mmCIF file of C-alpha atoms and ligand atoms in Angstrom:
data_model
loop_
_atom_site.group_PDB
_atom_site.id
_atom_site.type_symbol
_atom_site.label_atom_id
_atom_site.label_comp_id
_atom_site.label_asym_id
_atom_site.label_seq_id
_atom_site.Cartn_x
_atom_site.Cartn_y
_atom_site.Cartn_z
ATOM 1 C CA UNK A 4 -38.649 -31.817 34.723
ATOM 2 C CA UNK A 5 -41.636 -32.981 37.184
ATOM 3 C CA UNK A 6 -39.738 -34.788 39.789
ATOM 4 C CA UNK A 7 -36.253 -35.067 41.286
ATOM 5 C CA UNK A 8 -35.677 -37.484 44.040
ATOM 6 C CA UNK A 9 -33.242 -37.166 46.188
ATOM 7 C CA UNK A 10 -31.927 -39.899 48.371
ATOM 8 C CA UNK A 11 -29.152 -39.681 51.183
ATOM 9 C CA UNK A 12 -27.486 -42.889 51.899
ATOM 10 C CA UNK A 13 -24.799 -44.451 54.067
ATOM 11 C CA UNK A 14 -23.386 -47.331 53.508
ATOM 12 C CA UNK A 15 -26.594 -49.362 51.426
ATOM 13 C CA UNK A 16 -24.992 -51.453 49.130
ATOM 14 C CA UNK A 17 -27.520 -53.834 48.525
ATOM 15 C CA UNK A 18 -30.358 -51.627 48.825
ATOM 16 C CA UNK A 19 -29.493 -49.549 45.544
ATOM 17 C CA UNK A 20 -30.135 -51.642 42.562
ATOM 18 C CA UNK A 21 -33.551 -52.729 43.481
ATOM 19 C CA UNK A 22 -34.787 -49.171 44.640
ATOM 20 C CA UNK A 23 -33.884 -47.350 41.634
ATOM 21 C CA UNK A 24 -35.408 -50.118 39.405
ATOM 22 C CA UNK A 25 -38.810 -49.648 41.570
ATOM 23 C CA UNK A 26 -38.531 -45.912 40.947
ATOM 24 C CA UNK A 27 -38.099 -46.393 37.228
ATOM 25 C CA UNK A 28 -40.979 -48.491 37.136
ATOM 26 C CA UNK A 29 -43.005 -46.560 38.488
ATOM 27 C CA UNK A 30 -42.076 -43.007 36.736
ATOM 28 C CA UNK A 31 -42.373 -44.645 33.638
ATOM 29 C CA UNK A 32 -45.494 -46.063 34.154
ATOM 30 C CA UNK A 33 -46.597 -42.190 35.089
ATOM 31 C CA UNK A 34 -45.248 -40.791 32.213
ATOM 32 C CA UNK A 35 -43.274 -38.593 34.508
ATOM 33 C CA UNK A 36 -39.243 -36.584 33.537
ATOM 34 C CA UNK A 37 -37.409 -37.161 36.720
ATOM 35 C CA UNK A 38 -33.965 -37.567 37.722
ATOM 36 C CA UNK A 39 -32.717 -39.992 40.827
ATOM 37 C CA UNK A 40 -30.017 -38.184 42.915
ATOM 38 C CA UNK A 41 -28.061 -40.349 45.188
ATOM 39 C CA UNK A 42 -25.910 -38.235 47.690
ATOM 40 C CA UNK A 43 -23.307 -40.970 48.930
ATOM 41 C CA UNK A 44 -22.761 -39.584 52.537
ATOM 42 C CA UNK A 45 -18.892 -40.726 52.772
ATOM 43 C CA UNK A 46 -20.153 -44.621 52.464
ATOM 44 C CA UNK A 47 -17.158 -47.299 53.038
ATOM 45 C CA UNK A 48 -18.741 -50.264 51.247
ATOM 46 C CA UNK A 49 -19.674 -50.328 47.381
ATOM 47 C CA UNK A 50 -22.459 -48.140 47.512
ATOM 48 C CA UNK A 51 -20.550 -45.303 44.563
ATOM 49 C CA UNK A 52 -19.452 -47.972 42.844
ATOM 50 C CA UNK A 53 -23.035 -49.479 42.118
ATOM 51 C CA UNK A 54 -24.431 -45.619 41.776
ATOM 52 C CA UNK A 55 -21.836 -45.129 38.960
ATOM 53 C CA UNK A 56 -23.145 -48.631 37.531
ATOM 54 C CA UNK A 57 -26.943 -47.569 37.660
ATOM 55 C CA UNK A 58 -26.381 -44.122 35.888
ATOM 56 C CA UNK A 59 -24.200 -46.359 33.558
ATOM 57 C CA UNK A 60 -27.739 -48.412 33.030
ATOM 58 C CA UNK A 61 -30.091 -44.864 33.299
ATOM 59 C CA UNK A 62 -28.740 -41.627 32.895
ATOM 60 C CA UNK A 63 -31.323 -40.360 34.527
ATOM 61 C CA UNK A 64 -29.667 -41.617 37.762
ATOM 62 C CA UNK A 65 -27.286 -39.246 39.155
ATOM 63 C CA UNK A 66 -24.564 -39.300 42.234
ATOM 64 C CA UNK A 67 -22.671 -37.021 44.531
ATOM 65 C CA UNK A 68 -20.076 -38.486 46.514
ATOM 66 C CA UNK A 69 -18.879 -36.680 50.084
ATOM 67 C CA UNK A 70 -15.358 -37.120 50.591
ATOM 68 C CA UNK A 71 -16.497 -38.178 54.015
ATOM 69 C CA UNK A 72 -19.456 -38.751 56.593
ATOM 70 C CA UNK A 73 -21.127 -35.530 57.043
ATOM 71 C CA UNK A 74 -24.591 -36.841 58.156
ATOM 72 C CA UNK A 75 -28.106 -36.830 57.021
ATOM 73 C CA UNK A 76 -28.670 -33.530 56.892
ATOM 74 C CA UNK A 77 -25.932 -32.672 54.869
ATOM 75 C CA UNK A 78 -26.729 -35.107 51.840
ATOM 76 C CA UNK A 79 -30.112 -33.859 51.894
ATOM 77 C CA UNK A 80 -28.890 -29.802 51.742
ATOM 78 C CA UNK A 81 -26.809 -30.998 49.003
ATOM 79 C CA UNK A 82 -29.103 -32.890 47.092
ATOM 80 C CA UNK A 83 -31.513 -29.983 47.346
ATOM 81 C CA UNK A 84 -28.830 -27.755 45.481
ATOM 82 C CA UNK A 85 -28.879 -29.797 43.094
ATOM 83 C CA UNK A 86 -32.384 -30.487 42.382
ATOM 84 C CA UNK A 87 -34.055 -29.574 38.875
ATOM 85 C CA UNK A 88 -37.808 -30.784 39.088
ATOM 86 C CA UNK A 89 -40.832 -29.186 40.068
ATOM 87 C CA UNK A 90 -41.451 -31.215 42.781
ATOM 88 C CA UNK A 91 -38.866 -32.720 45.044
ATOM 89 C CA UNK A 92 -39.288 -35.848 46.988
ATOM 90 C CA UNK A 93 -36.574 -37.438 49.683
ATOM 91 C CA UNK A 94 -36.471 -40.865 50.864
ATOM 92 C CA UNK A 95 -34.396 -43.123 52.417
ATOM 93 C CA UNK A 96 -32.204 -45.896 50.347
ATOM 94 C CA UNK A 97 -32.938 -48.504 52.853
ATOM 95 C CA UNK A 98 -35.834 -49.484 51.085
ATOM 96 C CA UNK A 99 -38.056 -48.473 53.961
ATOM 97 C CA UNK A 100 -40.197 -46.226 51.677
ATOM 98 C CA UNK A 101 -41.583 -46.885 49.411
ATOM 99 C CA UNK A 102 -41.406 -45.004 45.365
ATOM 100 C CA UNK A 103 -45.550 -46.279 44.933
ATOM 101 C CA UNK A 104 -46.305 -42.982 47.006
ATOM 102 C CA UNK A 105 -44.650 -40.385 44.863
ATOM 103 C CA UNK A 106 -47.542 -40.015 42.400
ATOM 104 C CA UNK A 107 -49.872 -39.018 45.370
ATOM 105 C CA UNK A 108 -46.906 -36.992 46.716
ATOM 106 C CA UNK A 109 -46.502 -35.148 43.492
ATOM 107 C CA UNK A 110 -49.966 -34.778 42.965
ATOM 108 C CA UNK A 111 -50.646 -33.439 46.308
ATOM 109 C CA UNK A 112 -48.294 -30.324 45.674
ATOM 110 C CA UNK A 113 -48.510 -29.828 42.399
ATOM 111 C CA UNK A 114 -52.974 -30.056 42.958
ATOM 112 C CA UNK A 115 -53.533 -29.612 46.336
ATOM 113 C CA UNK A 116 -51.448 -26.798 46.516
ATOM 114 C CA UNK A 117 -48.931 -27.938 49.097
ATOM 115 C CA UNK A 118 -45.857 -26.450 49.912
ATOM 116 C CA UNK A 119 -44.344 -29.850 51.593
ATOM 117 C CA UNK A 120 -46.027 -33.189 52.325
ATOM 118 C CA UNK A 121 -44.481 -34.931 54.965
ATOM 119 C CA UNK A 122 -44.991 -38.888 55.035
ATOM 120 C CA UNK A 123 -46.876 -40.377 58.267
ATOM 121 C CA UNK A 124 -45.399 -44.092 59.142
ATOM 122 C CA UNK A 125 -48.444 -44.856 60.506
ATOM 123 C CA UNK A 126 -47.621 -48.712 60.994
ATOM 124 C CA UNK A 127 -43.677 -48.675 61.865
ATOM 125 C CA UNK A 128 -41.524 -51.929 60.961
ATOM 126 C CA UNK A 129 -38.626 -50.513 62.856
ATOM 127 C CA UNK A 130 -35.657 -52.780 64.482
ATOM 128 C CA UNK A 131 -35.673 -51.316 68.101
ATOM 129 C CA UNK A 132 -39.536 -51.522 70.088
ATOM 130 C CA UNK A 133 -37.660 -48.638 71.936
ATOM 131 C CA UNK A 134 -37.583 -46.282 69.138
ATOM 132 C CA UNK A 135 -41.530 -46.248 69.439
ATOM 133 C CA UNK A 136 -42.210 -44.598 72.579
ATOM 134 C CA UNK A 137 -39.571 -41.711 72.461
ATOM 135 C CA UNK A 138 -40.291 -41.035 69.361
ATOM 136 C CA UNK A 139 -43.947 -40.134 69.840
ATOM 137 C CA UNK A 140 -42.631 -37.869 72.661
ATOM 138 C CA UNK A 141 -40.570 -36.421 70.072
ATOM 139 C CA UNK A 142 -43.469 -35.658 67.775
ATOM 140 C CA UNK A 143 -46.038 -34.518 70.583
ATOM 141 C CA UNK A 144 -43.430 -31.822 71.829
ATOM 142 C CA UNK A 145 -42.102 -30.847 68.055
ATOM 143 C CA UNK A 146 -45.920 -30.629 67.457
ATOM 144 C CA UNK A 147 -46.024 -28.158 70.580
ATOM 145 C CA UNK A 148 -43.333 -25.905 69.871
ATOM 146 C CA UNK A 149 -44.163 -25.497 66.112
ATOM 147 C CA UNK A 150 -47.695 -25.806 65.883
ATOM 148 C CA UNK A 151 -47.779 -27.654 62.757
ATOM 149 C CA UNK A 152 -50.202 -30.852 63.075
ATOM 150 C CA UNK A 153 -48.087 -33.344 61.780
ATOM 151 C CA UNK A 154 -47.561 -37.245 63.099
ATOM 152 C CA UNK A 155 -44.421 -38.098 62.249
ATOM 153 C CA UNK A 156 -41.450 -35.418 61.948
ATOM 154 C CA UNK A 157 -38.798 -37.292 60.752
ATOM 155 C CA UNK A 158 -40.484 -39.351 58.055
ATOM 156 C CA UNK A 159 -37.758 -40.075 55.678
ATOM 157 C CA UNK A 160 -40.505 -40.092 52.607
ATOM 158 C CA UNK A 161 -41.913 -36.542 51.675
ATOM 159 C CA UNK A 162 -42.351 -34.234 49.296
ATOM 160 C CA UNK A 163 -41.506 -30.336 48.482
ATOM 161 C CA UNK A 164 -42.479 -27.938 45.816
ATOM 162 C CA UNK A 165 -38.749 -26.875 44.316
ATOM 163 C CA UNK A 166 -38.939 -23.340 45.171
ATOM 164 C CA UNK A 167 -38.990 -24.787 49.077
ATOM 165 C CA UNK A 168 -36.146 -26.478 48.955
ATOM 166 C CA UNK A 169 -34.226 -23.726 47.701
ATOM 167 C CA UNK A 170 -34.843 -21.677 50.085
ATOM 168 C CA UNK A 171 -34.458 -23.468 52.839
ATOM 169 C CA UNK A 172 -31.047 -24.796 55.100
ATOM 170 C CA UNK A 173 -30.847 -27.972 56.445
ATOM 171 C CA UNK A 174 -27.792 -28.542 58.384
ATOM 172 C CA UNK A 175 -26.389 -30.404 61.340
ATOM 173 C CA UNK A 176 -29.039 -32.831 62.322
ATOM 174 C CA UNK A 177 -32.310 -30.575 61.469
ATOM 175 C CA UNK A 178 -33.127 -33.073 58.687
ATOM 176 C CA UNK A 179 -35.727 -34.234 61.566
ATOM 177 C CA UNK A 180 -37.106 -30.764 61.545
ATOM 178 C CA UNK A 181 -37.829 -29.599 58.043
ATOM 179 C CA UNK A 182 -41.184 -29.237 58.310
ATOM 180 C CA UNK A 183 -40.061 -26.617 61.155
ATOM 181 C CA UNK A 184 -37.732 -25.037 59.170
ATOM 182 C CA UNK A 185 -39.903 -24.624 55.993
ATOM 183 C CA UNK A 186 -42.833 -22.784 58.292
ATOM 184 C CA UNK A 187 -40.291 -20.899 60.083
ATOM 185 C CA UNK A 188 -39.312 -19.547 56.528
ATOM 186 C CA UNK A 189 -43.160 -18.773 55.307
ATOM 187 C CA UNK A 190 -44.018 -21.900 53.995
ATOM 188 C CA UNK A 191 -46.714 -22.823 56.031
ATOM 189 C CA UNK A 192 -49.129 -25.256 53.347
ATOM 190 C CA UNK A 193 -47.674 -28.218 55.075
ATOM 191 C CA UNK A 194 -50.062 -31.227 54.617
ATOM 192 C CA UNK A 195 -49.244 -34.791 55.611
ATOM 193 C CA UNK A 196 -50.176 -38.446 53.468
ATOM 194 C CA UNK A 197 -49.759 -42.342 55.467
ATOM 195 C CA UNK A 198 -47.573 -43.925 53.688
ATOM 196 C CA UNK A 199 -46.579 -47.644 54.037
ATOM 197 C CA UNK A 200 -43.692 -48.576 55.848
ATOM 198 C CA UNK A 201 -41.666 -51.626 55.548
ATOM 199 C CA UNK A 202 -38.718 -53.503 56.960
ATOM 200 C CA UNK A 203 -35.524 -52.744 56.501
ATOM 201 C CA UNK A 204 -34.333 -55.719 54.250
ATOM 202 C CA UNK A 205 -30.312 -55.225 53.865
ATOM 203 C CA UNK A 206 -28.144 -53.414 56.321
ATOM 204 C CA UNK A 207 -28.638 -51.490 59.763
ATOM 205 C CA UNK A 208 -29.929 -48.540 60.986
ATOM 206 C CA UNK A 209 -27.479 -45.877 61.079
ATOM 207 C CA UNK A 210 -28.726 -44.228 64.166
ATOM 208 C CA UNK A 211 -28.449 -45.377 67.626
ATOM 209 C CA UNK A 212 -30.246 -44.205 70.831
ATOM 210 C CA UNK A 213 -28.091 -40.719 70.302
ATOM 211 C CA UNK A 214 -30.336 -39.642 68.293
ATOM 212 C CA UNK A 215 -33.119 -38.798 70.821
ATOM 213 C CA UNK A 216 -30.647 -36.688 72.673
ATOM 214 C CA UNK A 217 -29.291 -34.935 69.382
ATOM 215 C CA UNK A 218 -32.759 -34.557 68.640
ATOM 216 C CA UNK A 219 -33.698 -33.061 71.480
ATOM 217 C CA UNK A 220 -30.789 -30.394 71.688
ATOM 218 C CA UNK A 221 -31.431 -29.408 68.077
ATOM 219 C CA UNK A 222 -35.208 -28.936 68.870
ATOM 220 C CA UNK A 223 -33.744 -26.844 71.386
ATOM 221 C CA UNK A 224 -31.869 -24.723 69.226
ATOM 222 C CA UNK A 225 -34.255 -24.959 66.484
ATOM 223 C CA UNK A 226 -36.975 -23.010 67.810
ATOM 224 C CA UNK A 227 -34.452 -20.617 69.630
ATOM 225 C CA UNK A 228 -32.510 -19.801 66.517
ATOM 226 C CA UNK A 229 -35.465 -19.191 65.070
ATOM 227 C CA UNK A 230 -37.150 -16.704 67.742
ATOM 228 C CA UNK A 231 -33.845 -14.878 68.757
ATOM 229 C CA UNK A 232 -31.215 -15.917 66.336
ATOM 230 C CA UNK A 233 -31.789 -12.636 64.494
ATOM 231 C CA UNK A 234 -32.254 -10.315 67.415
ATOM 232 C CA UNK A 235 -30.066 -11.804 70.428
ATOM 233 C CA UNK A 236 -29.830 -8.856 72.871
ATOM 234 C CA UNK A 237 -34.205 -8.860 72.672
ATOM 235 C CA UNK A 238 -33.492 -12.222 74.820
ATOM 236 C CA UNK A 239 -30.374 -11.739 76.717
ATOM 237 C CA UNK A 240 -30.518 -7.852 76.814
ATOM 238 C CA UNK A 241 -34.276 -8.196 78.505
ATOM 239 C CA UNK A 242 -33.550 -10.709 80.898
ATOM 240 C CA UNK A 243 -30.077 -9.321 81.706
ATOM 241 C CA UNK A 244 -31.358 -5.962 82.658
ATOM 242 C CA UNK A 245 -33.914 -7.270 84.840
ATOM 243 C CA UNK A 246 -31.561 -9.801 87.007
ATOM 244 C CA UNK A 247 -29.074 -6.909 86.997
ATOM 245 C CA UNK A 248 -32.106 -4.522 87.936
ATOM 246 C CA UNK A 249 -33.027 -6.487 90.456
ATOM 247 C CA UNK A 250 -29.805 -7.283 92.124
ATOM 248 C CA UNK A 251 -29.288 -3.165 92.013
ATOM 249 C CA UNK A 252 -32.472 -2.645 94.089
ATOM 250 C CA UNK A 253 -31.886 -5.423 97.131
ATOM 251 C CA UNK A 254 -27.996 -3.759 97.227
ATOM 252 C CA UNK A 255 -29.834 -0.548 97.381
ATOM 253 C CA UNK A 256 -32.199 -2.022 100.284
ATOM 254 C CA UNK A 257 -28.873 -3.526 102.276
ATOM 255 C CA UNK A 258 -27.246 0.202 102.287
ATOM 256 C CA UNK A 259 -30.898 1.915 103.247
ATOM 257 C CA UNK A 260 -31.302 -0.197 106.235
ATOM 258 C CA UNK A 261 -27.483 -0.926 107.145
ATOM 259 C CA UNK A 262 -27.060 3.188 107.131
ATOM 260 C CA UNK A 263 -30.459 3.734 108.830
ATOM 261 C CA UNK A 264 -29.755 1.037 111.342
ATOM 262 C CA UNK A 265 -26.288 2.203 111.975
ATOM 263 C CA UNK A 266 -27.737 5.016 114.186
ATOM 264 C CA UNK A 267 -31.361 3.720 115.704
ATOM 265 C CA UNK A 268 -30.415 -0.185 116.667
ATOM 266 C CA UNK A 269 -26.910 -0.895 117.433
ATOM 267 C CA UNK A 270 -27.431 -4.250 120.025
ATOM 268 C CA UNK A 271 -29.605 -5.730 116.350
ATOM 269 C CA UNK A 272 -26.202 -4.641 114.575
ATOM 270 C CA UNK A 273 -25.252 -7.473 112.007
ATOM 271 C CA UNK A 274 -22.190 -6.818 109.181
ATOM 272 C CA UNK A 275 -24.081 -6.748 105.317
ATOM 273 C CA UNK A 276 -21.926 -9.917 104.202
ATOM 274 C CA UNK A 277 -24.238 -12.332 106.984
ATOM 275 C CA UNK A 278 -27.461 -11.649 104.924
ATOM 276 C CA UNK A 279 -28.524 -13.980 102.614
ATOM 277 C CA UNK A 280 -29.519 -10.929 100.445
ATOM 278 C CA UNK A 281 -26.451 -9.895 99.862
ATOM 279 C CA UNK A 282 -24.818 -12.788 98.153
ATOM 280 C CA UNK A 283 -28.848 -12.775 95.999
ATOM 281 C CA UNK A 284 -27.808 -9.709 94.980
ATOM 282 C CA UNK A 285 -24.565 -9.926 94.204
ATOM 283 C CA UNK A 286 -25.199 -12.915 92.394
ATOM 284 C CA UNK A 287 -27.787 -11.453 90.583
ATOM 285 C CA UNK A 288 -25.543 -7.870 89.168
ATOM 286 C CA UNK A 289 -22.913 -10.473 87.893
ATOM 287 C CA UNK A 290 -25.293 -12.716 86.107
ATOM 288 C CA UNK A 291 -27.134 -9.733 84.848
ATOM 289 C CA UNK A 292 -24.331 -8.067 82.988
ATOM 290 C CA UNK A 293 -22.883 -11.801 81.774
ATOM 291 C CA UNK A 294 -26.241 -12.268 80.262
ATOM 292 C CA UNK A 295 -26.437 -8.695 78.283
ATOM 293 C CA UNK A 296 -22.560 -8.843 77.441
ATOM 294 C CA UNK A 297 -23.894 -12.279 75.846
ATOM 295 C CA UNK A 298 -26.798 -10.292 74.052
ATOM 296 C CA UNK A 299 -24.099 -7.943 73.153
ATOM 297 C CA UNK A 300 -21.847 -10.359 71.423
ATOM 298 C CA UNK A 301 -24.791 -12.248 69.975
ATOM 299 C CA UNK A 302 -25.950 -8.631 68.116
ATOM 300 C CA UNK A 303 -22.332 -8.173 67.578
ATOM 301 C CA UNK A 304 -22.018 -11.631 65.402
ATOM 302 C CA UNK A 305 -25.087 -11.276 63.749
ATOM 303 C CA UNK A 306 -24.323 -7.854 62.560
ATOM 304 C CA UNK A 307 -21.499 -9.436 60.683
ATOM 305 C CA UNK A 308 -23.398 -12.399 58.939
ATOM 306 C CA UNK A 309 -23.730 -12.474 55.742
ATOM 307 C CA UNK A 310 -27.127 -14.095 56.645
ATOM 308 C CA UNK A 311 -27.897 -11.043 57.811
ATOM 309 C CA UNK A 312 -30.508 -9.979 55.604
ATOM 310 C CA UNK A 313 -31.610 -13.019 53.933
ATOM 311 C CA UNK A 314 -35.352 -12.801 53.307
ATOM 312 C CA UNK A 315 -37.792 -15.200 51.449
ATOM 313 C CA UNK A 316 -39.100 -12.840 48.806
ATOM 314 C CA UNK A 317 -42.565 -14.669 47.791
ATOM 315 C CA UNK A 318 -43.320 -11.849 44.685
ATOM 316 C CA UNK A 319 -42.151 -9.467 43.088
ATOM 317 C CA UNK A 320 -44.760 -6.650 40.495
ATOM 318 C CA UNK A 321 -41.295 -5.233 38.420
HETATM 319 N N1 LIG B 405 -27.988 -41.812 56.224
HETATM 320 C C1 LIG B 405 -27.070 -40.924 55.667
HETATM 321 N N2 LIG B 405 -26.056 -40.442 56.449
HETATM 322 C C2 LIG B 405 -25.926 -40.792 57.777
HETATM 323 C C3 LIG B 405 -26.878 -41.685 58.325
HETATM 324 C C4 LIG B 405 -27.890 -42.159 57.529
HETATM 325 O O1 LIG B 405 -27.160 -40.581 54.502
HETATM 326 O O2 LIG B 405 -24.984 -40.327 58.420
HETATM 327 C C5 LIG B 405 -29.078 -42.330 55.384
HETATM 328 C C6 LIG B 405 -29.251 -43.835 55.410
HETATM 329 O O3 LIG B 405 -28.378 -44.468 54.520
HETATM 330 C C7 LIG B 405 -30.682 -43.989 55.012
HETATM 331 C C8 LIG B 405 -31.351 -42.780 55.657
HETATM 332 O O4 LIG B 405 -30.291 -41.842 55.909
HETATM 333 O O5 LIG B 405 -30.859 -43.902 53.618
HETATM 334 C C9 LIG B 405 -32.069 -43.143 56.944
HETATM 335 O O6 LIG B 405 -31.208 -43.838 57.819
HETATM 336 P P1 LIG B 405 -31.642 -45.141 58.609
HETATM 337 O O7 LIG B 405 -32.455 -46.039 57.749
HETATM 338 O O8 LIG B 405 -30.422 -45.722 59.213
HETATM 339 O O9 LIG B 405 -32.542 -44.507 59.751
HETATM 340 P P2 LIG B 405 -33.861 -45.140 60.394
HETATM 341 O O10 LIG B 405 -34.722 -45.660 59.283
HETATM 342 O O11 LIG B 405 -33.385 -46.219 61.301
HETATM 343 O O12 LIG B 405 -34.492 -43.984 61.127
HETATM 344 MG MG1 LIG B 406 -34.299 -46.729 57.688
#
């Protein structure tokens, strides 16, 4: 099979019937074997009902149905189980993308050699003027952290060689960082096409202004998963032995000059407890050991994950 798209979708009733016509149209007209999956994400309108219609019309359509809202990320992960074709392409149901890119997608990776195309909304027809500015912010410091030159992160429209998807884990809301995710796991061919943007023409967006906030804390713990998440106590171990270091060699100080003094200055006498140092230090030998105790625990955990030793094998010679 060439192509499998998968679309996540929340309540987007009206949206359905008209997308996966547009899709058919245009795989047939390429000739290509594909397969629509919809992954209804716990919607409370119509939305299964007219999936279950539209594989009734195409069997080429398929559904899977969450018993309740799990979120973006979650249809996608489970879409990408299920995914057969050689090239896998997401996009929104909204009718916001649109299927006329997927050729170039498709040829991209399956010519170009990409591992994942991510669309660029170059010209955005979004509801909110807000969601312009913060989300450039959000780009330029994603961009930052990651290094990967793309525009636009959390373009619903792109595309992914198979073997990608499989391998890769998209959960809570990191379906805004795949590209992240992908080149964190050794996929690094990650090329980027402008792709047209339109209005949304039935329904609302499903994400308010929370989602610069959950975007930012999963950014957040994103790239530190991905730098520590496998070796905790190199993170809190290091920086827990040098607070705890450091609060050690002031208390050392305070008993050196409160024993020394003791005998040589007794009208500068002053008790240890009216230094500032002494509260630095003390506060420092507590926060110390907290921190490795927490590199502890965090070695401890991932000892016993059965993630433990999951690795991306690229080849094998057998
Ligand atoms: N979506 C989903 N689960 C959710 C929220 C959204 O499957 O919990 C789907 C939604 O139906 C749409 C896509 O994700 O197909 C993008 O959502 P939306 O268009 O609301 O986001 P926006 O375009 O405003 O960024
Ligand atoms: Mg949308």
């Amino acid at each position: 099979m060439d192509i499998s798209i998968v679309i996540p979708l929340l309540n987007e009733e009206e949206s359905l019937p008209e997308l996966s016509a547009w899709i058919r149209s245009v795989m047939e007209e390429h000739k290509f074997t594909y397969e629509i999956i919809f992954v209804d994400d716990g919607s409370s309108d119509k939305s299964w009902k007219v999936i279950e219609d539209l594989h009734r019309e195409n069997p080429f359509v398929q559904g899977i149905r969450f018993r309740r809202n799990y979120g973006k990320s979650a249809a996608l992960n489970v879409g990408f189980e299920q995914a057969q074709g050689d090239v896998v392409i997401t996009m929104d149901a909204d009718l916001q993308d649109s299927p006329d890119e997927i050729p170039e997608l498709y040829r991209m990776i399956k010519e170009d050699g990409y591992d994942l195309v991510s669309g660029w909304k170059k010209v955005r027809y979004d509801s909110a003027v807000a969601k312009n500015i913060p989300s450039k912010f959000f780009n330029w410091t994603t961009r930052r952290i990651s290094k990967i030159k793309l525009h636009d992160f959390n373009c619903g429209l792109k595309a992914y060689r198979n073997d990608v998807v499989k391998s890769i884990e998209v959960y809570g809301e990191m379906h805004r960082y795949i590209p992240v995710i992908a080149k964190w796991a050794g996929f690094t061919n990650i090329g980027e096409k402008t792709v047209k943007h339109r209005k949304r023409k039935f329904g609302t967006t499903k994400f308010g202004w929370s989602r610069f906030i959950n975007g930012f804390l999963d950014l957040i713990s994103i790239s530190f998963v991905s730098k520590f998440g496998k070796k905790p106590m190199h993170f809190f171990g290091l920086l827990g032995t040098f607070a705890f270091l450091f609060g050690f060699m002031i208390t050392a100080w305070l008993i050196i000059e409160k024993v020394t003094h003791l005998y040589t200055d007794l009208e500068h006498y002053r008790q240890v407890t009216d230094q500032p140092l002494f509260y630095l230090a003390l506060l420092a030998m507590i926060f110390g050991l907290q921190l490795f105790l927490a590199g502890f625990l965090g070695e401890m955990i991932s000892r016993n994950s059965s993630e433990r030793n999951k690795y991306i094998v690229r080849e094998r010679i057998l």
